[in-house]
C-alpha positions as CSV (number, residue, x, y, z in Angstrom):
1,M,18.9,1.8,10.2
2,I,15.2,2.6,9.7
3,A,14.6,2.3,13.5
4,E,17.5,4.8,14.1
5,L,16.0,7.3,11.7
6,Q,12.6,7.0,13.3
7,Q,14.2,7.5,16.7
8,T,15.9,10.6,15.5
9,V,12.5,12.0,14.4
10,A,11.0,11.0,17.8
11,H,13.8,12.6,19.7
12,Y,13.3,15.8,17.8
13,A,9.6,16.0,18.7
14,H,10.2,15.3,22.4
15,A,13.1,17.8,22.6
16,L,11.0,20.4,20.7
17,D,8.0,20.1,23.1
18,E,10.2,20.2,26.2
19,L,12.4,23.0,24.9
20,N,15.3,20.7,25.6
21,V,18.1,22.7,23.8
22,P,20.8,20.1,24.4
23,G,18.5,17.4,23.0
24,L,17.8,19.6,19.9
25,E,21.5,20.3,19.5
26,T,22.1,16.5,19.4
27,V,19.5,15.8,16.6
28,L,20.1,18.9,14.5
29,T,23.2,19.4,12.2
30,E,25.1,22.6,12.6
31,D,23.8,23.7,9.2
32,T,20.2,22.7,9.7
33,I,17.6,24.4,7.5
34,W,14.0,24.8,8.6
35,T,11.1,25.9,6.3
36,S,7.4,26.0,6.8
37,T,4.4,26.5,4.5
38,M,1.0,27.5,5.8
39,P,-2.2,27.9,3.8
40,G,-3.0,31.6,3.3
41,Q,0.3,32.6,4.9
42,G,2.8,31.4,2.3
43,T,6.3,30.1,3.1
44,F,8.3,31.0,6.2
45,G,12.0,30.5,6.0
46,P,14.3,29.1,5.3
47,V,15.8,29.5,8.8
48,A,19.4,28.5,8.2
49,G,21.8,27.2,10.8
50,R,21.2,25.4,14.1
51,A,21.6,28.6,16.2
52,A,18.9,30.4,14.2
53,V,16.6,27.4,14.3
54,L,17.0,27.2,18.1
55,D,16.2,30.9,18.4
56,F,13.1,30.4,16.3
57,I,12.0,27.5,18.5
58,R,12.6,29.5,21.7
59,D,10.5,32.4,20.3
60,G,7.7,29.9,19.5
61,H,7.8,28.6,23.0
62,T,7.6,32.1,24.5
63,A,4.5,32.8,22.4
64,Q,2.6,29.6,23.1
65,T,0.0,29.1,25.7
66,G,-0.7,25.8,27.4
67,R,1.2,22.6,26.9
68,V,1.8,22.0,23.2
69,R,2.7,18.6,21.9
70,H,3.9,17.6,18.4
71,H,2.6,14.1,17.7
72,L,4.5,12.6,14.8
73,G,3.1,9.5,13.3
74,N,3.2,7.3,10.3
75,V,7.0,7.9,9.9
76,V,8.1,6.5,6.6
77,V,11.7,6.5,5.3
78,T,11.4,7.2,1.6
79,T,15.0,7.3,0.5
80,T,18.3,6.3,2.1
81,D,21.9,5.5,1.5
82,A,24.8,5.1,3.9
83,A,25.1,8.9,4.7
84,T,21.8,10.5,3.9
85,A,18.1,9.7,4.2
86,E,14.7,11.2,3.9
87,A,11.7,10.6,6.2
88,R,8.2,11.9,6.2
89,A,5.8,12.0,9.2
90,Y,2.3,13.2,9.8
91,L,1.9,16.0,12.4
92,L,-0.9,16.3,14.9
93,Q,-0.3,19.3,17.1
94,T,-2.3,19.6,20.3
95,R,-2.5,22.2,23.1
96,N,-3.6,21.4,26.6
97,T,-4.5,24.5,28.7
98,G,-5.5,22.6,31.8
99,E,-9.1,23.5,31.0
100,S,-9.4,22.2,27.5
101,I,-7.5,20.1,24.9
102,Q,-7.4,21.5,21.3
103,I,-6.1,20.2,18.0
104,V,-4.0,23.2,16.9
105,S,-2.9,21.9,13.5
106,T,-2.1,19.0,11.2
107,G,0.5,18.7,8.5
108,V,3.4,16.8,7.1
109,Y,7.0,17.0,8.1
110,T,9.7,16.0,5.7
111,F,13.1,15.4,7.3
112,G,16.4,15.3,5.4
113,L,18.8,13.4,7.6
114,R,22.5,13.0,7.4
115,R,24.9,10.6,9.2
116,S,27.3,12.7,11.3
117,D,29.6,11.6,14.1
118,G,28.2,8.1,14.0
119,R,24.6,9.1,14.4
120,W,21.7,10.4,12.3
121,R,21.0,14.1,12.5
122,I,18.3,16.3,10.9
123,A,19.9,18.5,8.2
124,E,16.7,19.8,6.7
125,L,13.1,20.1,8.1
126,T,10.2,21.1,5.9
127,L,6.8,21.5,7.5
128,T,3.7,21.8,5.4
129,L,0.7,22.6,7.5
130,D,-2.8,21.8,6.5
131,N,-4.3,24.9,8.2
132,A,-3.3,28.4,9.3
133,L,-2.6,28.7,13.0
């Protein structure tokens, strides 16, 4: 079960970076809630519902320059039962412009996951950034 949860988190990061909307739809619940906290900026969100989260992600892709990657590591499952789980992962976000590679931000993701249709899906994402973007 832990490997399945870690794979769900990894699939989210890959789909996010590629703007793979069908892939994101597969890993997000219909009622997904996304919230972010950034030092000096406060809290953004919650963005409620998969459609709203996907719109938010699309807007983010439109605004970005270069190739952005979300490197999620040290994924730890902190609580779980047969239908719900929580996982935490460190974020290292990079941008490659073709001329330079930059570390954009670091932080911690907390994922609330729910078993749905025989697979784990992300029901809640909370991102706490260590720095302002």
